[in-house]
Short mmCIF file of C-alpha atoms and ligand atoms in Angstrom, two decimals:
data_model
loop_
_atom_site.label_atom_id
_atom_site.label_comp_id
_atom_site.label_asym_id
_atom_site.label_seq_id
_atom_site.Cartn_x
_atom_site.Cartn_y
_atom_site.Cartn_z
CA MET C 1 -58.84 72.80 -37.17
CA ARG C 2 -56.25 70.24 -38.27
CA LEU C 3 -54.26 71.53 -41.20
CA ILE C 4 -51.45 70.40 -43.46
CA LEU C 5 -49.36 72.90 -45.42
CA LEU C 6 -47.73 71.56 -48.58
CA GLY C 7 -45.33 73.38 -50.87
CA ALA C 8 -41.79 73.38 -52.17
CA PRO C 9 -38.94 74.43 -49.88
CA GLY C 10 -39.04 78.21 -49.67
CA ALA C 11 -42.64 78.50 -50.88
CA GLY C 12 -43.53 80.31 -47.65
CA LYS C 13 -45.10 77.49 -45.60
CA GLY C 14 -43.40 78.64 -42.40
CA THR C 15 -44.58 82.24 -42.78
CA GLN C 16 -48.16 81.19 -43.57
CA ALA C 17 -48.14 78.66 -40.73
CA ALA C 18 -47.15 81.41 -38.27
CA ASN C 19 -50.00 83.63 -39.48
CA ILE C 20 -52.59 80.84 -39.28
CA SER C 21 -51.32 79.91 -35.83
CA GLU C 22 -51.87 83.44 -34.60
CA LYS C 23 -55.30 83.69 -36.24
CA LEU C 24 -56.64 80.34 -35.01
CA GLY C 25 -54.65 79.92 -31.80
CA ILE C 26 -53.30 76.49 -32.73
CA PRO C 27 -49.64 75.40 -32.73
CA VAL C 28 -47.36 74.91 -35.73
CA ILE C 29 -45.64 71.56 -35.86
CA SER C 30 -42.63 71.98 -38.13
CA THR C 31 -40.66 68.77 -38.47
CA GLY C 32 -37.75 70.75 -39.98
CA ASN C 33 -37.58 72.98 -36.88
CA ILE C 34 -37.78 70.01 -34.52
CA ILE C 35 -34.93 68.29 -36.38
CA ARG C 36 -32.78 71.46 -36.43
CA ARG C 37 -33.26 71.83 -32.66
CA GLU C 38 -32.08 68.22 -32.20
CA ILE C 39 -29.01 69.02 -34.32
CA ASP C 40 -28.28 72.10 -32.16
CA LYS C 41 -28.63 69.99 -28.99
CA GLY C 42 -26.23 67.39 -30.43
CA SER C 43 -28.67 64.55 -29.64
CA ALA C 44 -28.35 61.10 -31.24
CA LEU C 45 -31.27 61.95 -33.56
CA GLY C 46 -29.61 65.27 -34.44
CA GLU C 47 -26.31 63.56 -35.25
CA ALA C 48 -28.08 61.02 -37.47
CA ALA C 49 -30.02 63.82 -39.22
CA LYS C 50 -27.23 66.34 -39.83
CA ARG C 51 -25.74 64.90 -43.02
CA ILE C 52 -29.11 63.98 -44.53
CA ILE C 53 -30.61 67.43 -43.94
CA ASN C 54 -27.50 69.24 -45.21
CA GLU C 55 -27.66 67.24 -48.45
CA GLY C 56 -31.33 68.12 -48.85
CA ASN C 57 -32.61 64.55 -48.59
CA LEU C 58 -35.46 63.21 -46.47
CA LEU C 59 -34.95 61.51 -43.14
CA PRO C 60 -36.30 57.94 -42.85
CA ASP C 61 -39.94 57.64 -41.76
CA SER C 62 -38.82 55.63 -38.72
CA LEU C 63 -37.22 58.77 -37.27
CA VAL C 64 -39.79 61.36 -38.33
CA ASN C 65 -43.06 59.51 -37.68
CA ASP C 66 -42.29 58.84 -33.99
CA MET C 67 -41.35 62.47 -33.55
CA VAL C 68 -44.65 63.63 -35.03
CA ARG C 69 -46.71 61.14 -33.01
CA ALA C 70 -45.10 62.33 -29.77
CA ARG C 71 -45.59 66.00 -30.63
CA LEU C 72 -49.25 65.59 -31.65
CA ASN C 73 -49.95 63.84 -28.35
CA GLU C 74 -49.00 66.98 -26.44
CA GLN C 75 -51.79 68.93 -24.79
CA ASP C 76 -51.54 72.06 -26.96
CA CYS C 77 -52.51 70.03 -30.04
CA ALA C 78 -55.85 68.97 -28.54
CA ASN C 79 -57.82 71.70 -30.35
CA GLY C 80 -55.96 71.48 -33.64
CA PHE C 81 -52.57 72.02 -35.24
CA ILE C 82 -50.79 73.06 -38.41
CA LEU C 83 -48.39 70.54 -39.87
CA ASP C 84 -45.58 72.28 -41.75
CA GLY C 85 -43.26 69.84 -43.52
CA PHE C 86 -45.17 66.67 -42.68
CA PRO C 87 -46.26 64.55 -44.47
CA ARG C 88 -43.59 64.80 -47.12
CA LYS C 89 -44.36 61.52 -48.84
CA ILE C 90 -47.32 59.17 -49.30
CA SER C 91 -46.06 56.73 -46.65
CA GLN C 92 -46.17 59.56 -44.06
CA ALA C 93 -49.74 60.50 -45.05
CA LYS C 94 -50.70 56.84 -44.59
CA PHE C 95 -49.02 56.90 -41.17
CA LEU C 96 -51.38 59.73 -40.10
CA GLU C 97 -54.33 57.62 -41.18
CA GLU C 98 -53.05 54.54 -39.39
CA GLU C 99 -52.77 56.65 -36.24
CA ASN C 100 -56.38 57.88 -36.77
CA ILE C 101 -55.18 61.47 -37.05
CA SER C 102 -57.84 63.06 -39.25
CA ILE C 103 -57.10 66.18 -41.28
CA ASP C 104 -59.64 68.92 -42.12
CA LYS C 105 -57.79 70.85 -44.81
CA VAL C 106 -54.61 70.63 -46.87
CA ILE C 107 -53.29 73.85 -48.40
CA SER C 108 -50.65 73.64 -51.11
CA ILE C 109 -48.70 76.86 -51.68
CA GLU C 110 -47.56 76.99 -55.29
CA VAL C 111 -44.42 78.84 -56.35
CA SER C 112 -42.41 78.16 -59.54
CA ASP C 113 -38.96 76.56 -59.21
CA GLU C 114 -37.46 79.69 -60.74
CA ASP C 115 -38.99 81.93 -58.07
CA ILE C 116 -38.00 79.46 -55.33
CA LEU C 117 -34.34 79.62 -56.40
CA ASP C 118 -34.57 83.40 -56.44
CA ARG C 119 -36.21 83.58 -53.00
CA MET C 120 -33.88 81.15 -51.24
CA THR C 121 -30.88 83.40 -51.54
CA GLY C 122 -32.63 85.99 -49.35
CA ARG C 123 -34.04 83.65 -46.73
CA ARG C 124 -32.97 84.10 -43.10
CA VAL C 125 -34.17 82.03 -40.15
CA CYS C 126 -34.18 82.35 -36.41
CA ARG C 127 -32.46 79.26 -35.08
CA SER C 128 -34.03 79.86 -31.68
CA CYS C 129 -37.78 80.11 -32.44
CA GLY C 130 -37.78 78.96 -36.07
CA LYS C 131 -39.40 82.08 -37.56
CA SER C 132 -38.34 82.74 -41.14
CA TYR C 133 -37.79 86.00 -43.00
CA HIS C 134 -36.75 87.24 -46.40
CA ILE C 135 -34.34 90.16 -46.56
CA GLU C 136 -36.42 91.79 -49.33
CA TYR C 137 -39.99 90.46 -49.22
CA ASN C 138 -40.48 89.85 -45.49
CA ALA C 139 -37.71 91.67 -43.67
CA PRO C 140 -37.31 91.75 -39.88
CA LYS C 141 -37.88 95.14 -38.20
CA ALA C 142 -34.23 95.34 -37.10
CA GLU C 143 -31.58 94.05 -39.50
CA ASN C 144 -30.75 90.38 -38.89
CA ILE C 145 -32.66 90.21 -35.58
CA CYS C 146 -35.79 88.11 -34.97
CA ASP C 147 -38.87 90.29 -34.33
CA ASP C 148 -40.31 87.72 -31.91
CA CYS C 149 -37.42 86.59 -29.74
CA GLY C 150 -34.58 89.06 -30.44
CA CYS C 151 -32.09 86.36 -31.48
CA GLU C 152 -29.70 86.72 -34.40
CA LEU C 153 -30.90 85.41 -37.77
CA SER C 154 -28.85 83.02 -39.88
CA ILE C 155 -28.74 81.35 -43.29
CA ARG C 156 -29.76 77.70 -43.20
CA PRO C 157 -26.91 75.39 -44.31
CA ASP C 158 -29.36 73.59 -46.62
CA ASP C 159 -30.28 76.86 -48.39
CA LYS C 160 -27.11 76.61 -50.54
CA ILE C 161 -28.06 76.67 -54.22
CA GLU C 162 -26.95 73.08 -54.98
CA THR C 163 -28.81 71.74 -51.95
CA VAL C 164 -31.92 73.73 -52.84
CA LYS C 165 -31.88 72.19 -56.32
CA ASN C 166 -31.79 68.72 -54.76
CA ARG C 167 -34.55 69.63 -52.30
CA LEU C 168 -36.71 70.78 -55.21
CA GLU C 169 -36.12 67.48 -56.98
CA VAL C 170 -37.02 65.57 -53.81
CA TYR C 171 -40.13 67.75 -53.48
CA HIS C 172 -41.32 67.01 -57.03
CA ASN C 173 -40.60 63.27 -56.77
CA GLU C 174 -41.70 62.49 -53.22
CA THR C 175 -43.97 65.27 -51.92
CA GLU C 176 -45.90 66.56 -54.91
CA PRO C 177 -47.79 63.25 -55.39
CA LEU C 178 -49.46 64.10 -52.05
CA LYS C 179 -51.50 66.77 -53.86
CA ASP C 180 -53.25 64.11 -55.91
CA TYR C 181 -53.62 61.96 -52.79
CA TYR C 182 -55.47 64.74 -50.95
CA VAL C 183 -57.46 65.83 -54.05
CA LYS C 184 -58.93 62.32 -54.02
CA LYS C 185 -59.90 62.82 -50.38
CA GLY C 186 -61.58 66.14 -51.32
CA ILE C 187 -59.59 68.27 -48.86
CA LEU C 188 -56.90 69.95 -51.00
CA SER C 189 -56.90 73.68 -51.78
CA ILE C 190 -54.30 75.38 -53.97
CA VAL C 191 -53.01 78.85 -53.12
CA PHE C 192 -50.61 80.71 -55.39
CA GLY C 193 -47.72 82.18 -53.44
CA CYS C 194 -47.61 85.90 -54.22
CA GLU C 195 -44.63 88.21 -54.13
CA LYS C 196 -46.17 90.11 -51.22
CA VAL C 197 -46.67 87.96 -48.12
CA GLU C 198 -49.93 89.82 -47.23
CA ASP C 199 -51.51 88.77 -50.54
CA THR C 200 -50.76 85.11 -49.87
CA VAL C 201 -52.10 85.52 -46.31
CA LYS C 202 -55.39 86.83 -47.76
CA ALA C 203 -55.66 83.88 -50.15
CA VAL C 204 -54.94 81.41 -47.33
CA ASN C 205 -57.54 83.09 -45.10
CA LYS C 206 -60.15 82.66 -47.82
CA VAL C 207 -59.47 78.92 -47.84
CA LEU C 208 -59.73 78.75 -44.05
CA GLU C 209 -63.06 80.59 -44.07
CA ALA C 210 -64.55 78.50 -46.92
P1 AMP Z 1 -37.97 72.08 -43.75
O1 AMP Z 1 -37.52 72.99 -42.66
O2 AMP Z 1 -39.42 71.69 -43.63
O3 AMP Z 1 -37.61 72.58 -45.13
O4 AMP Z 1 -37.15 70.71 -43.55
C1 AMP Z 1 -35.74 70.69 -43.61
C2 AMP Z 1 -35.24 69.27 -43.78
O5 AMP Z 1 -35.65 68.47 -42.67
C3 AMP Z 1 -35.73 68.53 -45.01
O6 AMP Z 1 -35.02 68.87 -46.19
C4 AMP Z 1 -35.50 67.08 -44.58
O7 AMP Z 1 -34.12 66.75 -44.64
C5 AMP Z 1 -35.89 67.12 -43.10
N1 AMP Z 1 -37.35 66.86 -42.95
C6 AMP Z 1 -38.30 67.75 -42.52
N2 AMP Z 1 -39.51 67.18 -42.52
C7 AMP Z 1 -39.34 65.90 -42.94
C8 AMP Z 1 -40.23 64.82 -43.17
N3 AMP Z 1 -41.55 64.94 -42.99
N4 AMP Z 1 -39.69 63.66 -43.62
C9 AMP Z 1 -38.38 63.52 -43.82
N5 AMP Z 1 -37.48 64.50 -43.64
C10 AMP Z 1 -37.95 65.69 -43.20
#
């Protein structure tokens, strides 16, 4: 299965992607996580990305598309993958088509801007494996420690309220038009992000089984 997850920042794409990955045994390709790892490594790409990501803007396609092409060519993607955070604009969706990368389903997780702003303040991420948590709605078993890899959790620098507001604006202007794009292709499903993660998981599973 080749899947795309759409949704505003903080809608819960990362959490749903991790659940689907476990269920279907296919990898999650999160462009945000790949970029953050490059920043941590201090690579040339990371240096170029740091300011853009911290302001909540999108990196140029020239940087992101090559990264995605290389990742999708890896062996573990042969039986399918979950794209989390790509495409984020029409030009990136067209890139997938130009590369003959067909997509089976696109799931858009819908959460109101008000709820997003509320959720972001409690978000914590593992910088090592990329898993995300919420201190109230999806807490780790041990305070501030990743359940999967035992590393310390942190607040993303781009989760600051002003940056989140800009990311939401970028989402509505650049990414949301992708919903219409994939409706026209007949592969879009909408899932409403619920307060309880398990309820959203159930709704996503229904789409996968349909
Ligand atoms: P995310 O972890 O998916 O919220 O992504 C964090 C940030 O990484 C975004 O706000 C962008 O700055 C950058 N980014 C991630 N994916 C893309 C993409 N497909 N195109 C451009 N920039 C991206």
